[in-house]
XYZ file of C-alpha atoms in Angstrom:
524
model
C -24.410 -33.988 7.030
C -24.856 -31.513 4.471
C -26.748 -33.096 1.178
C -25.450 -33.269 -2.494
C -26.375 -33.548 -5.727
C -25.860 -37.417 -7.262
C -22.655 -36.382 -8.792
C -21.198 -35.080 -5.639
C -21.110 -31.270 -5.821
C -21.989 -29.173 -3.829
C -25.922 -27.825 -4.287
C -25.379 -24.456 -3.052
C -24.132 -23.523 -6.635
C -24.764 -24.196 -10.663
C -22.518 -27.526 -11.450
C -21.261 -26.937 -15.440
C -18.890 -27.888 -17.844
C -15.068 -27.156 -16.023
C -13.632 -23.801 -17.271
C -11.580 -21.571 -15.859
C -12.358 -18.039 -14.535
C -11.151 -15.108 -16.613
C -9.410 -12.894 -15.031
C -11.450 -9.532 -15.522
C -12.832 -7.369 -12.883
C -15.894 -8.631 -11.274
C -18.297 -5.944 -12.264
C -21.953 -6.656 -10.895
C -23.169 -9.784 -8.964
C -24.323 -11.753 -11.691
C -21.032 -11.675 -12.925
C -19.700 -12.945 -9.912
C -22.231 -15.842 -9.822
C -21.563 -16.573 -13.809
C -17.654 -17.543 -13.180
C -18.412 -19.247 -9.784
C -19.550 -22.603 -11.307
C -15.429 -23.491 -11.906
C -15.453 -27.590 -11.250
C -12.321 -28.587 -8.772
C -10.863 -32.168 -10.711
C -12.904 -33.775 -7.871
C -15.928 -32.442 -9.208
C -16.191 -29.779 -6.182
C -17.899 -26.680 -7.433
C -16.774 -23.345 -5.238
C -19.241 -21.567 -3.302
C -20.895 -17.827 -3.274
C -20.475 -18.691 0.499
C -16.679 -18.358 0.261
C -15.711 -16.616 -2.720
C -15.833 -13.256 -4.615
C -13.788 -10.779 -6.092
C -12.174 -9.719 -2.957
C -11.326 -13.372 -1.014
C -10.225 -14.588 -4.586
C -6.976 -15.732 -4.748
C -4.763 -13.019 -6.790
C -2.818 -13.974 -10.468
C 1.163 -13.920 -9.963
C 1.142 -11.782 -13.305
C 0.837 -8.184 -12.233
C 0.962 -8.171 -8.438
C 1.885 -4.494 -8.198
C 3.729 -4.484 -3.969
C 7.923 -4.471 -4.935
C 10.564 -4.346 -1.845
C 9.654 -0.925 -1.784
C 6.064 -1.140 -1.085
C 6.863 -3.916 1.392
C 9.626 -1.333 3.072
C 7.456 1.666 3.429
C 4.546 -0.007 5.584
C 7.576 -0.671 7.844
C 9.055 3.000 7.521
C 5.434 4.469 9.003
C 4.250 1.468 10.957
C 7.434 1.239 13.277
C 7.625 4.967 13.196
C 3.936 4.946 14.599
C 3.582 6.978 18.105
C 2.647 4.402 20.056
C 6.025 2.507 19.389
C 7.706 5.899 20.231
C 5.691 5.947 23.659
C 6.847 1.924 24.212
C 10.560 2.492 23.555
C 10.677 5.720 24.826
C 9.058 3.650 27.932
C 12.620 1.846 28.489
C 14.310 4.545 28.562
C 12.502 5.716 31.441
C 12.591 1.978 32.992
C 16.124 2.820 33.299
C 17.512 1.014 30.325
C 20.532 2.982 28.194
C 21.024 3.943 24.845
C 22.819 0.967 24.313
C 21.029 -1.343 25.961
C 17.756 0.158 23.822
C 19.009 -0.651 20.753
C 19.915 -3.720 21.847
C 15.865 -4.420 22.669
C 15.132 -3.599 19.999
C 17.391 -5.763 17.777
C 16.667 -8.880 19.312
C 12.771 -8.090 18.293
C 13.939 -7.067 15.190
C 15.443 -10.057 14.630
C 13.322 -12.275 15.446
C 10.123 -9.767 13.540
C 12.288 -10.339 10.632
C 11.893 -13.845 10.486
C 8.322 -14.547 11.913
C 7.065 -11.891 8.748
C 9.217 -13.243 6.070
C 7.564 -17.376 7.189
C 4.087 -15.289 7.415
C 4.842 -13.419 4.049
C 5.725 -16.486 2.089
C 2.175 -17.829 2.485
C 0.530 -14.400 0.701
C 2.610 -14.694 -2.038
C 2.944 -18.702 -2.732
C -1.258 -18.556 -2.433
C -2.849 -15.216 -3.159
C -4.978 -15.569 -0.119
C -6.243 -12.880 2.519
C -5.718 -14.074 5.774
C -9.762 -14.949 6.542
C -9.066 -17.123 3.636
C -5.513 -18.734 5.172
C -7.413 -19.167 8.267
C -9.188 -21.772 6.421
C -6.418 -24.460 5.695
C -6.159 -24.999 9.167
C -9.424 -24.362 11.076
C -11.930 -25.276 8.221
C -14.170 -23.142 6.199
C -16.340 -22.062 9.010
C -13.644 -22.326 11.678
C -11.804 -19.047 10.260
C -14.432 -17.219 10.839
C -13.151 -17.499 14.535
C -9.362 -16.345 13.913
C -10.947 -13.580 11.152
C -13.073 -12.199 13.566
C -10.980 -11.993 16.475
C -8.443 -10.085 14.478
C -10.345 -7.930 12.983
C -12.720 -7.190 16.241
C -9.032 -6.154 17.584
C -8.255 -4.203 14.857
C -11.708 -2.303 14.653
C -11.420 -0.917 18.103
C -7.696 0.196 17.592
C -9.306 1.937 14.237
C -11.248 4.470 16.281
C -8.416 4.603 18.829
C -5.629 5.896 16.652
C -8.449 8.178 14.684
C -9.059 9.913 17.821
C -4.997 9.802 19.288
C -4.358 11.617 15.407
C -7.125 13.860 16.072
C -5.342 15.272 19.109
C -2.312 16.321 17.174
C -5.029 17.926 14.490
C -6.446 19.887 17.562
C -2.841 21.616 19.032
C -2.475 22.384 15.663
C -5.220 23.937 14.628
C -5.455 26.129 18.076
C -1.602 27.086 17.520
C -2.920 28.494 13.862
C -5.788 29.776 15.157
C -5.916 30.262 19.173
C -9.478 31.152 19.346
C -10.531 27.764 18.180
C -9.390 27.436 21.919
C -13.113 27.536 22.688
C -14.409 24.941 21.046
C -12.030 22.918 22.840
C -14.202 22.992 26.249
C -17.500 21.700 26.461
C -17.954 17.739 26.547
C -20.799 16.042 23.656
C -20.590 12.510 24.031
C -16.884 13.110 25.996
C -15.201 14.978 23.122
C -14.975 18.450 22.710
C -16.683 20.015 19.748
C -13.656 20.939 18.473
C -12.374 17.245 19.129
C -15.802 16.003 17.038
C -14.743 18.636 14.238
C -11.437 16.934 14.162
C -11.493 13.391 14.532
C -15.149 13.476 11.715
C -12.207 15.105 9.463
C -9.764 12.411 9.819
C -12.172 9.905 10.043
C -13.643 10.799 6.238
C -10.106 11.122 4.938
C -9.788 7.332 5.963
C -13.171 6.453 4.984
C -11.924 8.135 1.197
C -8.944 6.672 1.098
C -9.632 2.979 1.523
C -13.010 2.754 -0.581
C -10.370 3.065 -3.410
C -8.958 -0.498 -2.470
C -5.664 -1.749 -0.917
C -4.122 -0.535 -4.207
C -5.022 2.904 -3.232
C -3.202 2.212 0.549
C -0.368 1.000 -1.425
C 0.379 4.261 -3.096
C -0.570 6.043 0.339
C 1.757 3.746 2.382
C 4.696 5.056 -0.493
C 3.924 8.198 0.253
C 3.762 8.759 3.559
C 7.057 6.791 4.276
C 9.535 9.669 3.112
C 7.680 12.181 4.574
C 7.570 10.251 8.523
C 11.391 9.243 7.953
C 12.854 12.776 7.145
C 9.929 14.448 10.094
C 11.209 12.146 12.883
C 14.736 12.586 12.050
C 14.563 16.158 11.672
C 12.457 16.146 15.080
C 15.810 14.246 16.744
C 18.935 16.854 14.733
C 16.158 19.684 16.218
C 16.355 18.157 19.741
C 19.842 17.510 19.839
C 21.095 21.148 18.982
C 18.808 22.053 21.925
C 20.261 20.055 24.337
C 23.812 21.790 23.229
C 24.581 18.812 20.679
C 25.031 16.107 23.510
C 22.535 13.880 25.274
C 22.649 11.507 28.372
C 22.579 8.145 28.012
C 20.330 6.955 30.933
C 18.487 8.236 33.415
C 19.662 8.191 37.151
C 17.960 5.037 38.050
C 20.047 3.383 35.353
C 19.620 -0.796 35.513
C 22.646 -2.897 35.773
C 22.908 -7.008 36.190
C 20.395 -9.256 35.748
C 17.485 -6.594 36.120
C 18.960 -4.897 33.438
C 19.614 -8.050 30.716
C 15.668 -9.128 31.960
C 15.031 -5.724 30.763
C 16.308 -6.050 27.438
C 15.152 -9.454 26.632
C 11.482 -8.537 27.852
C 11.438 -5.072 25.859
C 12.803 -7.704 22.686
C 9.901 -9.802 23.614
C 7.471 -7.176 23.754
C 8.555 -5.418 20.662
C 7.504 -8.732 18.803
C 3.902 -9.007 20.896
C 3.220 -5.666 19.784
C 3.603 -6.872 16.003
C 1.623 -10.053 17.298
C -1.392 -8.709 15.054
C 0.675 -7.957 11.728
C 2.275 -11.083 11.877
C -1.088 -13.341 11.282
C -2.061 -11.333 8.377
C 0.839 -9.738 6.661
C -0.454 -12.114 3.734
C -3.520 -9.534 3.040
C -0.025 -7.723 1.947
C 2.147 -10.003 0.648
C -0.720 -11.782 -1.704
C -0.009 -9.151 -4.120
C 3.621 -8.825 -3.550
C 5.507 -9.760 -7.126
C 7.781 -12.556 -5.187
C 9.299 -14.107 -2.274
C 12.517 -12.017 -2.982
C 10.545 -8.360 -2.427
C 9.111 -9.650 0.855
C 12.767 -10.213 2.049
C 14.051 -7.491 1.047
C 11.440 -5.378 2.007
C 11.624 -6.950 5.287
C 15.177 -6.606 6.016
C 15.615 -2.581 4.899
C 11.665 -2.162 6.716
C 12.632 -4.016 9.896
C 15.834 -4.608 11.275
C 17.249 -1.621 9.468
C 14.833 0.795 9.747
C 13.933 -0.445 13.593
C 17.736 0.627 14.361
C 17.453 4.032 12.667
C 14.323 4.197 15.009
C 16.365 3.289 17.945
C 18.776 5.577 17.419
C 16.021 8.693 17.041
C 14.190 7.605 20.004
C 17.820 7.468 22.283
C 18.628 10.761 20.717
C 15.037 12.134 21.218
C 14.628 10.932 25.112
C 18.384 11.511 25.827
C 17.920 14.998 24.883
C 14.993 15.946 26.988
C 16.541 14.356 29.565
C 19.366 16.705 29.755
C 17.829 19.576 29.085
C 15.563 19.519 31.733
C 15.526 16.327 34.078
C 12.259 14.846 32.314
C 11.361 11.440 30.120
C 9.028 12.333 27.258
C 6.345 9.959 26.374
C 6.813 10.309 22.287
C 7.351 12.896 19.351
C 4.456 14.491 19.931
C 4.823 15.883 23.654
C 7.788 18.513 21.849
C 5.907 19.238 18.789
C 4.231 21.419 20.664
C 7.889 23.226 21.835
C 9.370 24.532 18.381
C 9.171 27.827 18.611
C 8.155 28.731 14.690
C 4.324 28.106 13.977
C 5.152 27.316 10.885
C 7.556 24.143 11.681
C 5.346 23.235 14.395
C 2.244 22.660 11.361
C 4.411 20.942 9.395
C 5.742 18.675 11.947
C 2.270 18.058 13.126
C 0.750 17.234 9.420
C 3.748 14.633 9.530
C 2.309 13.215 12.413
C -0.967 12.600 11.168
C -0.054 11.479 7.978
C 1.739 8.933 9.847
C -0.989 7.849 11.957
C -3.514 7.774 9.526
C -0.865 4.867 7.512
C -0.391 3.347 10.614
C -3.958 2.900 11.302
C -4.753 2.492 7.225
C -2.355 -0.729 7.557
C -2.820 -1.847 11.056
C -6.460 -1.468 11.189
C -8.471 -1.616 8.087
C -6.857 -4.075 6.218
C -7.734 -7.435 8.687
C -11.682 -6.067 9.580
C -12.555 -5.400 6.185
C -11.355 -9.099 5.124
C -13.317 -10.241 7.885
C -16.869 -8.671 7.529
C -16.011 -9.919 3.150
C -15.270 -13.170 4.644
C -18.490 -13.342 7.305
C -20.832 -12.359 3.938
C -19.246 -12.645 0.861
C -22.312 -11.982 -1.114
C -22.678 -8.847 0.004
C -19.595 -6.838 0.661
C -17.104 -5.960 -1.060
C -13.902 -4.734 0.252
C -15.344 -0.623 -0.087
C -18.338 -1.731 1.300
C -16.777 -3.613 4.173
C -14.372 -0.826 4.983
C -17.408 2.099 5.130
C -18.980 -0.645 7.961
C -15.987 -1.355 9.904
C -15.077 2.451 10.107
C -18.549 3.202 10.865
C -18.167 0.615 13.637
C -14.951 2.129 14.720
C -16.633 5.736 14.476
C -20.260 4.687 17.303
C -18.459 3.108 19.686
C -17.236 6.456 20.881
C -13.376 4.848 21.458
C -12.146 7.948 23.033
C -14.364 6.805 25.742
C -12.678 3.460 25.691
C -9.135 4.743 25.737
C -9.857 6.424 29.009
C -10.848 3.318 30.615
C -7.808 1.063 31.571
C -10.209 -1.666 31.970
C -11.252 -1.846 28.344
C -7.379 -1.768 26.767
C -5.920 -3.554 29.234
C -8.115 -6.645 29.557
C -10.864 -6.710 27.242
C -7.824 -5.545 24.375
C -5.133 -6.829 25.753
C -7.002 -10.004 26.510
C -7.860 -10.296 23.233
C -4.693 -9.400 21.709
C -3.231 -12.521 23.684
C -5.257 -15.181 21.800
C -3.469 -14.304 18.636
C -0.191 -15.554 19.110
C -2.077 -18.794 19.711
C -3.531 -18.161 16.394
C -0.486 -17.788 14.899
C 1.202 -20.909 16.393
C -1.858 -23.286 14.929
C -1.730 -21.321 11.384
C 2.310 -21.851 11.592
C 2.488 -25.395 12.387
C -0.117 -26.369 10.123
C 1.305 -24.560 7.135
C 4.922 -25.110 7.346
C 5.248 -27.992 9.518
C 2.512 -30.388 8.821
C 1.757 -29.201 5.330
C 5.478 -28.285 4.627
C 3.594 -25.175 1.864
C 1.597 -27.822 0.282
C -2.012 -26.169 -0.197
C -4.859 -27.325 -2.619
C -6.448 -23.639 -3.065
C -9.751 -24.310 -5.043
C -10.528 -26.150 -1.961
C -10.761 -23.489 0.236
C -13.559 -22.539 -1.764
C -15.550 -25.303 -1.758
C -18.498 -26.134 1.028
C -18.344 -29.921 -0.467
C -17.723 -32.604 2.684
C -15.055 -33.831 0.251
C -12.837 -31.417 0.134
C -9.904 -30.753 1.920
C -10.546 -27.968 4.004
C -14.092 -29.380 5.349
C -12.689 -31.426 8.382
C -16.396 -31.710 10.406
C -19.051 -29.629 9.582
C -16.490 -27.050 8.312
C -14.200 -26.774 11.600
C -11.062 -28.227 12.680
C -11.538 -29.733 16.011
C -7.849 -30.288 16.418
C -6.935 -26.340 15.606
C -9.349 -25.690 18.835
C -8.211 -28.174 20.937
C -4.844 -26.613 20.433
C -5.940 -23.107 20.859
C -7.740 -23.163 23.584
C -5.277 -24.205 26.485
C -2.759 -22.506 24.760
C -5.114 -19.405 25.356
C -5.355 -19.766 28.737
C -1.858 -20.319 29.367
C -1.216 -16.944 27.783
C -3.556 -14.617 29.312
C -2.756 -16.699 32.771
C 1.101 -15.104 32.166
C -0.152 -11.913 30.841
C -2.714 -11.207 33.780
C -2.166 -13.301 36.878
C 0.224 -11.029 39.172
C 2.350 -13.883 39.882
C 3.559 -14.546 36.568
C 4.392 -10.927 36.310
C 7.970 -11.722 35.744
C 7.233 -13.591 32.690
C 4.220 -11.426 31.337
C 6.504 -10.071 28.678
C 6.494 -13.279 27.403
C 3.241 -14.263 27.203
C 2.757 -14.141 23.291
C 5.568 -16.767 23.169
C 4.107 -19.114 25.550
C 0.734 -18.843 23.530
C 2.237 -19.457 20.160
C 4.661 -22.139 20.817
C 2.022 -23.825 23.631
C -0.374 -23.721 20.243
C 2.327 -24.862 17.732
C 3.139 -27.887 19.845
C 0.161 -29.041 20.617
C -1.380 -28.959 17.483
C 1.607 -30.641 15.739
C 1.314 -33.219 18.386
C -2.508 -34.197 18.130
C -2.468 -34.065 14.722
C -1.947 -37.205 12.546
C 1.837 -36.333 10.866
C 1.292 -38.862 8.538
C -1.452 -38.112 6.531
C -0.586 -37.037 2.793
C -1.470 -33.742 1.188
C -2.213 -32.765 -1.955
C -1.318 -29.747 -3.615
C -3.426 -27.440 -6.301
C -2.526 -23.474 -7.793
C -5.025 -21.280 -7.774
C -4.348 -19.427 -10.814
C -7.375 -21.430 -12.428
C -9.816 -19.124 -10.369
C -7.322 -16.611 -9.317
C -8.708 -13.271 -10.256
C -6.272 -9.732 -12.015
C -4.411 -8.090 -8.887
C -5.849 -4.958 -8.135
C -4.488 -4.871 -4.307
């Protein structure tokens, strides 16, 4: 048991007089350790082990993200060229143009409702996720569900850096086509030309988010425009080419069951693929200015904006398919086809300005609230975000692209423990808890307080986790379950929900406490 002063709070900081924290920027550490001695009514005193500027909870008065900022992480994240290659992927399984959107509005549906449940906890708490984790795994326990989100999330960093840096390379040789040479010899299994590249892109990043999320807020509204207009464009362009008519399958078209087990999985699979933005859309929505934006954002960002997407990628795969018998595996295997140099830059700056606010949203955000999370008196979020893209930079991920081994199972396997994750964090939240959340407490290292459970974990939240686990990567990797491997995130997240809603006492009151008392200004 962990020892405490006589007047039960916790030694690890300076008990005073209760105050509240002001709400100016945090500019040195002593600052930081002059405004931590705020007393919880219990007497609880919060801890330089949990809290700084960054894991604060954020004031409701000046949270800067409106529907629109919400919107435009949609407009480039669903745009993003892996979801190209996944739905463009159907089309090739033999689904229609139809039958595509269809897919993809049955994910969209259901998206729209898993982020809007997810979004409502950023907002009604000013939390990061690291710091969400806490409520239902303990104050040390989220250091699990942190890290394994934001391990994901660092690999996928250097991943899309290097897929971006691709596009950089065919269109620098098309500008300048003796570059062609540097695009030969292997250092470290990239080109030098492919190390001139993906350094560029990587700094741009590196620039870009030591400004803060604020600064990936105004990026996000930038880029969104510019991907919409590209990829629509891209389709009108392909479509006069094909003589302003496309097919709408190809000649292995599905039909019957196959083809409704088709839709359904692509549906299902279209939501496992958001599996990761789900659990911590609330490093978003804690700055979003109310519950209202996130909805709206939502519904223009994700059911709308996921059918406009449908409707490019049937034109887009349709069209090749006419013209000359072949499936395309996204936007960027035509880029290379317009025939004006010019157009063909411009469509492939598009392309990496979209991939660089995929990755700035997808794979930033959750690994530099983990590493402020793991040590909070250290990092900050600039500081955490030059480490994690470091991180994403050594491990040479080009390298672990071209090994199915490492995405499929050592990614994938991890990327199947998080709809567990988000079944435990769901349950407790909405259904135990039904939103009631005493915030200073997830602050506080004292065995009193709410959040301490034993020795600062959750036994329960792991006990539900872990079969739940196994049950999904069992359906996701065992060939005999292949039929229902679409499904697997499901399984895992309502397996998790269940359980944990089951072993868990359901009669036990909670209490609930703001945390505008030691919230800190909104500069996300």
């Amino acid at each position: 048991m962990n020892a405490r002063t006589p007047n039960g709070r916790d030694p690890a900081t300076t008990p005073v007089a209760t105050t509240q924290l002001a709400a100016t920027h945090l500019k040195t550490e002593a600052d930081e350790e002059a405004r931590l001695p705020y007393e919880t009514p219990e007497g609880y005193t919060l801890s330089a082990t949990l809290f700084n500027q960054d894991l604060a909870p954020t004031q409701k008065k000046g949270r800067r993200w409106s529907s629109y900022s919400i919107f435009t992480l949609w407009a480039n994240d669903v745009h993003s060229l892996g979801n190209y290659a996944f739905a463009i992927g159907l089309f090739a399984l033999g689904l229609g143009g139809w039958q595509i959107l269809l897919a993809l509005g049955i994910g969209a549906v259901l998206l729209f409702g898993l982020l809007n449940f997810s979004g409502f906890m950023g907002v009604r708490t000013g939390v990061p996720f690291p710091v969400m984790s806490r409520i239902s795994f303990g104050i040390k326990g989220a250091q699990v569900s942190s890290l394994l989100r934001g391990g994901v999330a660092i690999v996928w960093f250097g991943v899309q850096t290097f897929l971006a840096s691709v596009v950089f390379r065919v269109m620098l040789v098309a500008v300048f086509p003796s570059l062609h040479e540097l695009d030969k010899d292997l250092i470290l299994g990239l080109s030098a030309l492919g190390w001139l590249t993906f350094i560029a892109l990587w700094i741009v990043q590196v620039i870009i988010v030591s400004y803060g999320m604020d600064m990936i807020r105004k990026y996000e509204a930038f880029a969104g425009p510019i991907i919409l207009v590209t990829m629509a464009s891209i389709a009108i362009w392909m479509f006069t080419r094909a003589g302003g008519s496309i097919a709408w399958t190809t000649h292995n078209a599905l039909t019957g069951g196959e083809m409704w087990r088709t839709i359904f999985a692509g549906g299902a699979l279209w939501v496992a693929i958001y599996g990761t933005f789900v659990l911590n859309f609330c490093d978003f929505t804690r700055s979003a200015k109310s519950e209202k934006s996130i909805v709206r954002g939502n519904f223009w960002g994700i059911p709308i904006n996921m059918l406009l997407f449908g409707a490019i990628v049937v034109v887009m795969a349709g069209a090749q398919f006419k013209i000359d018998g072949t499936v395309i595996e996204s936007p960027a295997d035509v880029v290379h086809l317009i025939p004006n140099t010019f157009l063909l830059v411009v469509a492939c700056l598009a392309l990496l300005i979209l991939t660089v606010a995929v990755n700035l949203m997808a794979n930033v955000v959750a690994p530099v609230y983990a590493l402020t999370n793991l040590f909070p008196r250290h990092l900050n979020f600039r500081k955490a975000a030059i480490i994690s893209a470091t991180i994403g930079l050594v491990i040479l991920p080009w390298n672990l692209y071209n090994n199915p081994v490492v995405i499929v199972y050592f990614l994938g396997g991890l990327g199947g423990l998080l709809g567990p994750l988000f079944g435990v964090i769901m349950a407790d939240y909405w259904l135990l808890r039904r939103g009631k959340v005493n915030v200073p407490h997830l602050y506080t290292t004292a065995e009193g307080g709410s959040y301490h459970y034993r020795r600062g974990v959750n036994p329960k939240a792991i006990i539900a986790l872990l079969p739940a686990g196994v049950v999904a990567l069992t359906i996701a990797f065992v060939p005999a379950f292949h039929e229902l491997s679409s499904f697997s995130w499901f399984f895992g997240a309502g397996i998790a929900a269940i359980t944990y809603y089951w072993i868990t006492d359901r009669n036990q009151s909670f209490t609930e406490a703001s945390g505008e008392p030691i919230a800190v200004a909104s500069t996300h």
